[in-house]
Coordinates of C-alpha atoms and ligand atoms in Angstrom, one line a residue:
X1 CA 240.1 9.0 107.2
X2 CA 236.7 10.4 105.3
X3 CA 233.8 8.1 104.4
X4 CA 233.8 6.6 100.6
X5 CA 231.1 5.0 98.6
X6 CA 231.9 2.8 96.0
X7 CA 230.1 1.9 92.8
X8 CA 230.5 -1.0 90.1
X9 CA 229.8 -0.4 86.5
X10 CA 230.3 -3.4 84.2
X11 CA 234.1 -4.4 85.5
X12 CA 235.3 -1.0 86.6
X13 CA 235.1 -0.4 90.1
X14 CA 234.6 3.9 91.2
X15 CA 235.5 4.8 94.6
X16 CA 233.4 8.1 95.7
X17 CA 233.8 10.4 98.4
X18 CA 231.0 10.8 100.5
X19 CA 230.1 14.6 101.6
X20 CA 228.8 15.2 104.5
X21 CA 226.7 18.4 106.0
X22 CA 226.8 19.9 109.2
X23 CA 223.8 18.1 110.4
X24 CA 225.2 15.0 109.5
X25 CA 223.4 14.2 105.8
X26 CA 225.1 12.6 103.5
X27 CA 225.6 12.6 99.6
X28 CA 227.8 10.5 97.5
X29 CA 230.0 12.8 95.1
X30 CA 229.4 11.8 91.3
X31 CA 230.8 14.5 90.0
X32 CA 233.4 12.7 88.0
X33 CA 230.8 9.6 87.5
X34 CA 230.1 10.3 83.8
X35 CA 233.6 11.4 82.6
X36 CA 235.5 7.5 84.3
X37 CA 232.4 5.7 83.5
X38 CA 230.5 6.9 80.5
X39 CA 227.2 6.8 82.8
X40 CA 225.2 9.2 84.3
X41 CA 222.4 8.9 87.0
X42 CA 218.9 8.5 86.4
X43 CA 216.5 10.7 89.1
X44 CA 212.8 12.1 88.0
X45 CA 212.0 15.0 90.4
X46 CA 215.2 15.2 91.9
X47 CA 214.3 13.4 95.0
X48 CA 217.7 11.9 95.1
X49 CA 219.5 14.3 94.0
X50 CA 221.5 17.3 95.7
X51 CA 222.4 20.1 93.5
X52 CA 224.4 22.0 95.6
X53 CA 225.7 22.4 98.9
X54 CA 224.3 25.6 101.2
X55 CA 224.5 26.9 104.3
X56 CA 220.8 28.6 104.3
X57 CA 218.3 26.6 105.6
X58 CA 218.3 23.1 107.2
X59 CA 215.0 20.9 107.2
X60 CA 214.7 17.4 108.8
X61 CA 211.8 15.7 107.1
X62 CA 211.0 13.0 109.1
X63 CA 211.6 15.2 112.5
X64 CA 209.6 18.0 111.5
X65 CA 212.5 20.7 111.5
X66 CA 212.9 24.0 109.8
X67 CA 215.9 26.4 110.8
X68 CA 217.3 29.4 108.8
X69 CA 220.7 30.0 109.5
X70 CA 220.3 27.3 112.3
X71 CA 217.4 29.4 113.9
X72 CA 214.4 27.2 114.4
X73 CA 211.2 28.7 112.6
X74 CA 209.1 28.3 116.0
X75 CA 212.0 30.7 117.6
X76 CA 211.7 33.1 114.2
X77 CA 208.2 33.2 114.2
X78 CA 207.7 33.8 118.1
X79 CA 210.4 36.4 118.1
X80 CA 211.3 37.7 115.1
X81 CA 209.9 39.8 112.3
X82 CA 209.8 39.8 108.7
X83 CA 212.2 42.4 108.0
X84 CA 214.7 40.8 110.5
X85 CA 214.1 37.3 108.6
X86 CA 215.0 39.1 105.3
X87 CA 218.2 40.4 106.4
X88 CA 219.4 36.7 108.2
X89 CA 218.4 35.0 105.1
X90 CA 220.4 37.5 102.7
X91 CA 222.7 38.9 105.0
X92 CA 223.6 35.4 106.8
X93 CA 223.4 37.1 110.3
X94 CA 220.9 38.6 112.4
X95 CA 221.3 42.0 112.6
X96 CA 222.3 44.5 115.6
X97 CA 219.8 47.0 116.4
X98 CA 221.6 49.9 113.8
X99 CA 221.9 47.1 110.9
X100 CA 218.3 46.3 110.9
X101 CA 216.9 49.9 111.2
X102 CA 219.1 51.1 108.4
X103 CA 217.9 48.1 106.5
X104 CA 214.6 49.2 107.3
X105 CA 215.1 52.6 105.8
X106 CA 217.0 51.7 102.8
X107 CA 214.2 49.2 101.8
X108 CA 211.1 52.4 102.2
X109 CA 213.3 54.2 100.1
X110 CA 213.2 52.0 97.4
X111 CA 209.1 51.1 97.8
X112 CA 207.9 53.1 94.7
X113 CA 208.0 52.4 91.0
X114 CA 208.7 54.1 88.3
X115 CA 205.5 56.1 87.1
X116 CA 205.3 54.4 83.8
X117 CA 204.3 51.0 85.8
X118 CA 201.1 52.6 85.8
X119 CA 200.5 52.2 81.8
X120 CA 202.3 48.6 81.9
X121 CA 199.6 47.6 84.7
X122 CA 196.7 49.2 82.3
X123 CA 197.8 47.3 79.2
X124 CA 197.3 44.0 80.9
X125 CA 193.4 42.7 81.0
X126 CA 191.4 43.6 84.2
X127 CA 191.2 39.4 85.0
X128 CA 195.1 39.3 84.4
X129 CA 196.2 36.6 87.1
X130 CA 198.3 38.5 90.2
X131 CA 201.2 36.2 89.9
X132 CA 201.4 36.7 85.8
X133 CA 201.1 40.3 86.3
X134 CA 203.9 39.9 89.4
X135 CA 206.1 38.1 87.4
X136 CA 205.6 40.4 83.8
X137 CA 206.0 43.4 86.4
X138 CA 209.4 42.1 88.0
X139 CA 211.1 40.9 84.9
X140 CA 210.3 44.4 83.5
X141 CA 211.8 45.9 86.7
X142 CA 215.3 44.9 84.7
X143 CA 214.5 47.3 81.8
X144 CA 214.2 50.1 84.1
X145 CA 217.3 49.5 86.3
X146 CA 220.2 48.6 83.8
X147 CA 222.6 50.2 86.2
X148 CA 222.1 47.0 88.4
X149 CA 221.9 43.9 86.3
X150 CA 225.5 42.2 86.6
X151 CA 225.6 39.2 88.9
X152 CA 229.3 39.7 89.6
X153 CA 228.8 42.9 91.0
X154 CA 228.4 43.0 94.5
X155 CA 227.3 46.4 94.7
X156 CA 224.6 46.1 92.1
X157 CA 223.3 43.0 93.4
X158 CA 222.5 44.2 97.0
X159 CA 220.7 47.4 95.3
X160 CA 218.9 45.1 92.9
X161 CA 218.0 42.6 95.8
X162 CA 216.4 45.7 97.9
X163 CA 214.7 46.9 95.0
X164 CA 213.0 44.0 94.7
X165 CA 212.3 43.6 98.4
X166 CA 211.1 46.8 98.5
X167 CA 209.0 46.9 95.3
X168 CA 207.4 43.5 95.3
X169 CA 204.4 44.8 97.3
X170 CA 204.0 47.3 95.7
X171 CA 203.6 45.5 92.4
X172 CA 201.6 42.8 94.0
X173 CA 198.9 45.5 95.3
X174 CA 198.6 47.0 91.7
X175 CA 198.1 44.1 90.4
X176 CA 195.2 43.5 92.4
X177 CA 193.9 47.4 92.0
X178 CA 194.3 47.1 88.2
X179 CA 191.6 43.7 88.8
X180 CA 189.3 45.4 90.6
X181 CA 189.8 49.3 89.0
X182 CA 190.6 50.6 91.9
X183 CA 193.3 53.5 91.9
X184 CA 197.0 52.7 92.9
X185 CA 198.3 54.4 96.5
X186 CA 201.7 55.4 96.3
X187 CA 203.8 53.7 99.6
X188 CA 203.6 55.4 103.1
X189 CA 206.8 55.4 103.8
X190 CA 206.0 56.1 107.7
X191 CA 204.2 52.5 107.5
X192 CA 206.2 49.4 108.2
X193 CA 206.7 46.9 105.3
X194 CA 203.7 44.8 106.1
X195 CA 201.5 47.9 107.1
X196 CA 202.5 49.8 103.9
X197 CA 201.5 46.7 101.4
X198 CA 197.9 46.0 103.3
X199 CA 197.4 50.0 102.9
X200 CA 198.5 49.7 99.3
X201 CA 196.6 46.7 98.9
X202 CA 192.9 47.4 100.9
X203 CA 193.0 51.3 101.1
X204 CA 192.1 54.1 98.7
X205 CA 193.1 57.5 97.9
X206 CA 189.6 59.3 99.5
X207 CA 190.0 57.8 103.1
X208 CA 192.8 57.4 106.2
X209 CA 193.8 53.6 106.3
X210 CA 194.2 52.0 109.8
X211 CA 196.1 49.5 110.1
X212 CA 194.6 46.8 112.2
X213 CA 197.8 45.2 114.1
X214 CA 196.1 41.5 114.2
X215 CA 196.1 41.5 110.6
X216 CA 199.6 43.0 110.1
X217 CA 200.7 40.4 112.6
X218 CA 199.4 37.9 111.4
X219 CA 200.5 38.7 107.6
X220 CA 203.9 39.3 109.1
X221 CA 204.2 35.9 110.6
X222 CA 202.9 34.0 107.4
X223 CA 205.9 36.1 105.2
X224 CA 208.1 34.8 107.8
X225 CA 207.0 31.1 107.7
X226 CA 206.9 31.3 103.5
X227 CA 210.5 33.1 103.4
X228 CA 212.9 29.9 102.8
X229 CA 212.6 26.2 102.0
X230 CA 215.8 25.4 100.8
X231 CA 215.6 23.8 97.4
X232 CA 211.8 23.4 96.3
X233 CA 211.0 24.1 93.0
X234 CA 210.6 27.9 92.6
X235 CA 214.1 28.1 94.6
X236 CA 215.9 25.4 92.1
X237 CA 214.3 27.7 89.8
X238 CA 216.1 30.4 91.0
X239 CA 219.4 28.2 90.9
X240 CA 219.4 27.1 87.4
X241 CA 218.2 30.6 85.6
X242 CA 220.6 32.3 87.4
X243 CA 223.4 29.9 86.8
X244 CA 223.0 31.3 83.1
X245 CA 224.3 34.1 84.7
X246 CA 221.0 36.3 84.3
X247 CA 220.5 39.4 85.9
X248 CA 218.3 39.1 89.6
X249 CA 214.9 40.5 88.1
X250 CA 215.0 38.1 85.4
X251 CA 215.4 35.3 87.8
X252 CA 212.9 36.0 90.0
X253 CA 210.4 36.6 87.0
X254 CA 210.9 33.0 86.5
X255 CA 210.9 32.0 90.0
X256 CA 207.7 33.5 90.6
X257 CA 205.7 31.6 87.5
X258 CA 207.8 28.4 89.4
X259 CA 205.6 29.2 92.9
X260 CA 202.2 30.0 90.6
X261 CA 201.8 25.9 89.9
X262 CA 198.8 24.1 92.0
X263 CA 201.7 21.8 93.4
X264 CA 203.8 24.5 94.5
X265 CA 202.8 28.0 95.9
X266 CA 199.5 28.1 94.0
X267 CA 198.1 25.1 96.4
X268 CA 197.1 27.8 98.7
X269 CA 194.7 29.2 96.2
X270 CA 193.4 25.6 95.3
X271 CA 192.8 25.0 99.0
X272 CA 190.4 27.6 99.9
X273 CA 189.0 26.7 96.3
X274 CA 188.7 23.1 97.5
X275 CA 187.1 24.4 101.1
X276 CA 184.8 26.3 99.4
X277 CA 183.4 23.8 96.4
X278 CA 182.8 21.2 99.8
X279 CA 181.0 24.3 101.6
X280 CA 179.2 25.2 98.7
X281 CA 178.5 21.9 97.7
X282 CA 177.4 20.4 100.7
X283 CA 180.0 17.4 100.3
X284 CA 181.3 16.2 103.8
X285 CA 184.6 16.0 104.4
X286 CA 184.7 12.2 104.5
X287 CA 183.1 12.0 100.8
X288 CA 185.4 14.3 99.5
X289 CA 188.3 12.6 101.2
X290 CA 187.5 8.9 99.8
X291 CA 187.6 11.0 96.4
X292 CA 190.9 12.5 96.5
X293 CA 192.0 8.5 97.7
X294 CA 190.4 7.4 94.7
X295 CA 193.1 8.8 92.8
X296 CA 190.4 11.3 90.9
X297 CA 192.9 14.0 90.1
X298 CA 190.2 16.7 90.6
X299 CA 189.7 15.8 94.3
X300 CA 193.0 15.5 95.2
X301 CA 193.4 17.0 98.8
X302 CA 195.3 20.2 98.3
X303 CA 197.4 21.5 101.2
X304 CA 198.2 17.6 102.2
X305 CA 201.6 16.0 101.3
X306 CA 205.1 17.3 100.9
X307 CA 208.2 16.0 99.1
X308 CA 210.1 16.9 102.1
X309 CA 207.7 16.6 105.2
X310 CA 207.0 12.7 106.0
X311 CA 206.0 13.6 109.3
X312 CA 204.6 16.8 109.9
X313 CA 205.0 20.6 108.2
X314 CA 206.4 22.7 111.6
X315 CA 204.7 25.7 109.5
X316 CA 201.5 23.8 109.3
X317 CA 202.0 23.7 113.2
X318 CA 202.4 27.4 114.0
X319 CA 200.0 28.4 111.2
X320 CA 197.2 26.5 112.5
X321 CA 197.6 27.8 115.7
X322 CA 197.8 31.4 114.2
X323 CA 194.8 30.6 112.4
X324 CA 192.6 29.7 115.4
X325 CA 193.7 33.3 117.5
X326 CA 193.5 35.5 114.5
X327 CA 189.7 34.6 113.7
X328 CA 188.8 34.4 117.4
X329 CA 190.1 37.9 117.7
X330 CA 188.7 39.1 114.9
X331 CA 185.7 37.8 115.7
X332 CA 185.2 35.4 112.6
X333 CA 183.6 32.5 112.7
X334 CA 184.7 30.4 109.8
X335 CA 182.8 27.3 108.3
X336 CA 185.9 27.2 106.1
X337 CA 188.2 26.7 109.1
X338 CA 185.7 23.7 110.3
X339 CA 185.9 22.3 107.2
X340 CA 189.6 22.6 107.4
X341 CA 190.2 21.1 110.8
X342 CA 187.3 18.2 110.3
X343 CA 189.2 17.0 106.9
X344 CA 192.8 17.2 109.2
X345 CA 191.0 15.3 111.6
X346 CA 189.7 12.3 109.5
X347 CA 192.7 12.4 107.1
X348 CA 195.4 12.0 110.0
X349 CA 193.6 8.8 110.8
X350 CA 193.1 7.3 107.7
X351 CA 195.6 4.8 106.3
X352 CA 195.7 5.8 102.8
X353 CA 197.4 8.8 104.0
X354 CA 199.1 7.3 107.1
X355 CA 200.6 5.0 104.6
X356 CA 201.8 7.2 102.7
X357 CA 203.1 9.9 105.1
X358 CA 200.7 12.5 104.0
X359 CA 200.5 15.5 106.5
X360 CA 198.7 19.0 106.0
X361 CA 201.4 21.4 104.5
X362 CA 202.1 25.2 105.0
X363 CA 199.2 25.9 102.8
X364 CA 196.6 24.1 104.3
X365 CA 195.4 26.9 107.2
X366 CA 197.5 29.9 105.5
X367 CA 194.2 30.1 102.8
X368 CA 192.0 30.3 105.9
X369 CA 194.4 33.3 107.4
X370 CA 194.1 34.9 104.0
X371 CA 190.5 34.8 103.6
X372 CA 189.8 35.8 107.0
X373 CA 191.6 39.4 106.5
X374 CA 189.9 39.9 103.0
X375 CA 192.3 38.8 100.6
X376 CA 190.8 37.4 97.5
X377 CA 192.1 33.7 96.7
X378 CA 194.1 34.5 93.5
X379 CA 196.5 37.1 95.4
X380 CA 197.5 34.0 98.5
X381 CA 200.5 33.1 96.0
X382 CA 201.6 36.3 95.5
X383 CA 201.5 36.9 99.4
X384 CA 203.6 33.6 99.4
X385 CA 206.0 35.0 96.7
X386 CA 206.4 38.0 98.6
X387 CA 207.3 35.6 101.7
X388 CA 210.0 33.3 99.5
X389 CA 211.7 36.2 97.8
X390 CA 214.4 36.6 100.5
X391 CA 215.0 33.3 100.5
X392 CA 215.3 33.3 96.3
X393 CA 217.5 36.1 96.5
X394 CA 219.6 34.3 99.5
X395 CA 219.7 31.2 97.3
X396 CA 220.8 33.2 93.9
X397 CA 223.6 35.2 95.6
X398 CA 225.2 31.8 97.4
X399 CA 224.8 30.3 93.9
X400 CA 226.8 33.1 92.4
X401 CA 229.3 32.7 95.8
X402 CA 229.9 29.0 95.2
X403 CA 233.6 28.1 94.1
X404 CA 231.3 25.1 92.4
X405 CA 230.0 27.6 90.3
X406 CA 228.7 26.0 86.9
X407 CA 225.9 26.6 85.0
X408 CA 223.0 24.3 85.4
X409 CA 222.6 21.7 82.7
X410 CA 221.0 18.3 83.7
X411 CA 221.4 15.3 81.4
X412 CA 219.2 13.0 79.9
X413 CA 218.4 9.3 78.9
X414 CA 217.5 9.7 75.3
X415 CA 214.2 7.4 74.5
X416 CA 213.1 8.6 70.8
X417 CA 214.1 7.4 67.4
X418 CA 217.4 6.3 66.3
X419 CA 218.7 7.3 63.2
X420 CA 215.8 8.1 60.7
X421 CA 216.1 9.2 57.3
X422 CA 214.1 12.0 56.3
X423 CA 211.3 11.2 54.3
X424 CA 210.3 14.0 51.3
X425 CA 206.6 15.2 51.9
X426 CA 206.1 13.4 48.7
X427 CA 206.4 9.9 50.2
X428 CA 204.9 10.6 53.5
Ligands
LIG1 N1 195.5 13.9 98.0 C1 196.2 12.8 97.9 N2 196.9 11.6 97.8 C2 198.0 12.6 97.6 C3 198.2 13.8 97.7 C4 197.3 14.5 98.1 N3 197.4 15.7 98.4 N4 199.7 14.1 97.6 C5 200.0 12.4 97.3 N5 199.4 11.7 96.9 C6 199.4 10.4 97.0 C7 199.9 10.0 95.1 O1 199.1 9.9 94.8 C8 200.6 9.0 95.7 O2 200.1 7.9 95.6 P1 200.6 6.9 95.2 O3 201.9 5.9 96.2 O4 199.2 5.8 95.6 O5 201.0 6.5 93.8 C9 201.5 9.3 96.8 O6 200.7 10.1 97.7 C10 202.7 9.9 97.0 O7 202.4 10.9 96.2 P2 203.4 11.8 95.0 O8 202.9 12.4 94.1 O9 204.5 10.7 94.3 O10 204.4 12.8 95.9 P3 205.5 13.9 95.9 O11 206.2 13.7 96.6 O12 206.0 14.0 94.0 O13 204.6 14.9 95.5 C11 203.2 17.1 96.3 C12 204.3 16.1 96.8 C13 203.5 17.7 94.9 C14 203.0 18.2 97.1 C15 202.0 16.3 96.7 O14 201.7 15.6 98.3 C16 200.9 17.1 96.3 O15 199.9 17.1 95.3 N6 200.2 17.9 97.1 C17 198.8 18.8 96.9 C18 199.3 20.4 96.6 C19 199.8 20.8 97.7 O16 199.1 20.8 98.4 N7 201.3 21.3 97.1 C20 202.0 21.9 98.1 C21 203.1 21.3 98.7 S1 204.0 22.8 99.9 C22 204.6 23.9 99.0 O17 205.0 23.7 97.8 C23 204.8 25.2 99.1

């Protein structure tokens, strides 16, 4: 017999079904709660609320486990590549050799942008944040592709998904080039996905660009590690916006904005800015830590803490090692990496952080790698967005194929004034 839970509200007792996931996670199904009792649940920040059932990503925050479609992140980062991970997430299985090469060819064929995008970029101020530029331009894609906006048409969805995966690196590179006054390079489709992006970012039309394999592999790894993370802020945004039946471009534009915030993907930029400030001001990591503990919001230890991981973030482990490798192979000595390591070491022994289960998250070391490969800080979150895109698309597709699909519409507990008569202007 399947498990149930009982809830007593006033003089009513309600029997609620317990849903069990494939890894033994349990949830109390409250879908009939309001209809049967008139009550709702209240859960600010949704820390205890499941919004969907999903077969894409499994996370165990206590054990530090992360798996995409069942495959551990450690195995994917050691053996796979970003294009394969895109396929895995979006199509639900690892591709055969032919499927992967067909997929790569398709993505390559869509990397170019409509020529009018150049004018759109030139209309943006030079100091526009790349995340603002990316979300604007991704939203604008919907105006260029009215032929593929129907969320109910699988072919239109597939072509939109391919266009997004192919074009976001081009848009992100153009956002950067616009900010520094460099000409835009057309994609060069004999390069692979990451190599192409690096050339569009850092190349110029006057010289050949050679893709550094160390940099290429480091970025590919970062994209894999960022590719999906179940119902975080930007992914929940994807599901909520997508549930209104708006097209995929409009949805992803909203997700990019959600990712931009410093408490979410924007933390990677904040981490490097924090490390630079510590370095430039000559503050000791210990002193900075004390400020972070005092509750001074301007000194929050960026890159530490996670809503789900309460032991360690498995992505941070992989990145920390990659960070050491990349810097060593590039022959870079980074004082920022030294500060990061010292901060990590003292933090992990500090009662404040231990009691609150605050560990380095994915963003703590990723910024050091981005920095070492020559990426300006304001581009870090745009790189994160390129990585997270297949996860958003996979979640959007799953939402639309869910038999329990409904527009997302949370409730609230109203705490404002009770019925109040309108006061005419001359009596106020
Ligand atoms: N530095 C100092 N104190 C912290 C930090 C931190 N980085 N993170 C949490 N705390 C403290 C809080 O002040 C709170 O203390 P209190 O109980 O005394 O009030 C306690 O730890 C619990 O923190 P919450 O903010 O309630 O935890 P929540 O789960 O809501 O927030 C979050 C998680 C937003 C990630 C938070 O840890 C944070 O702001 N970290 C820094 C920003 C960051 O690195 N974000 C990236 C997350 S990963 C990602 O999105 C890709």
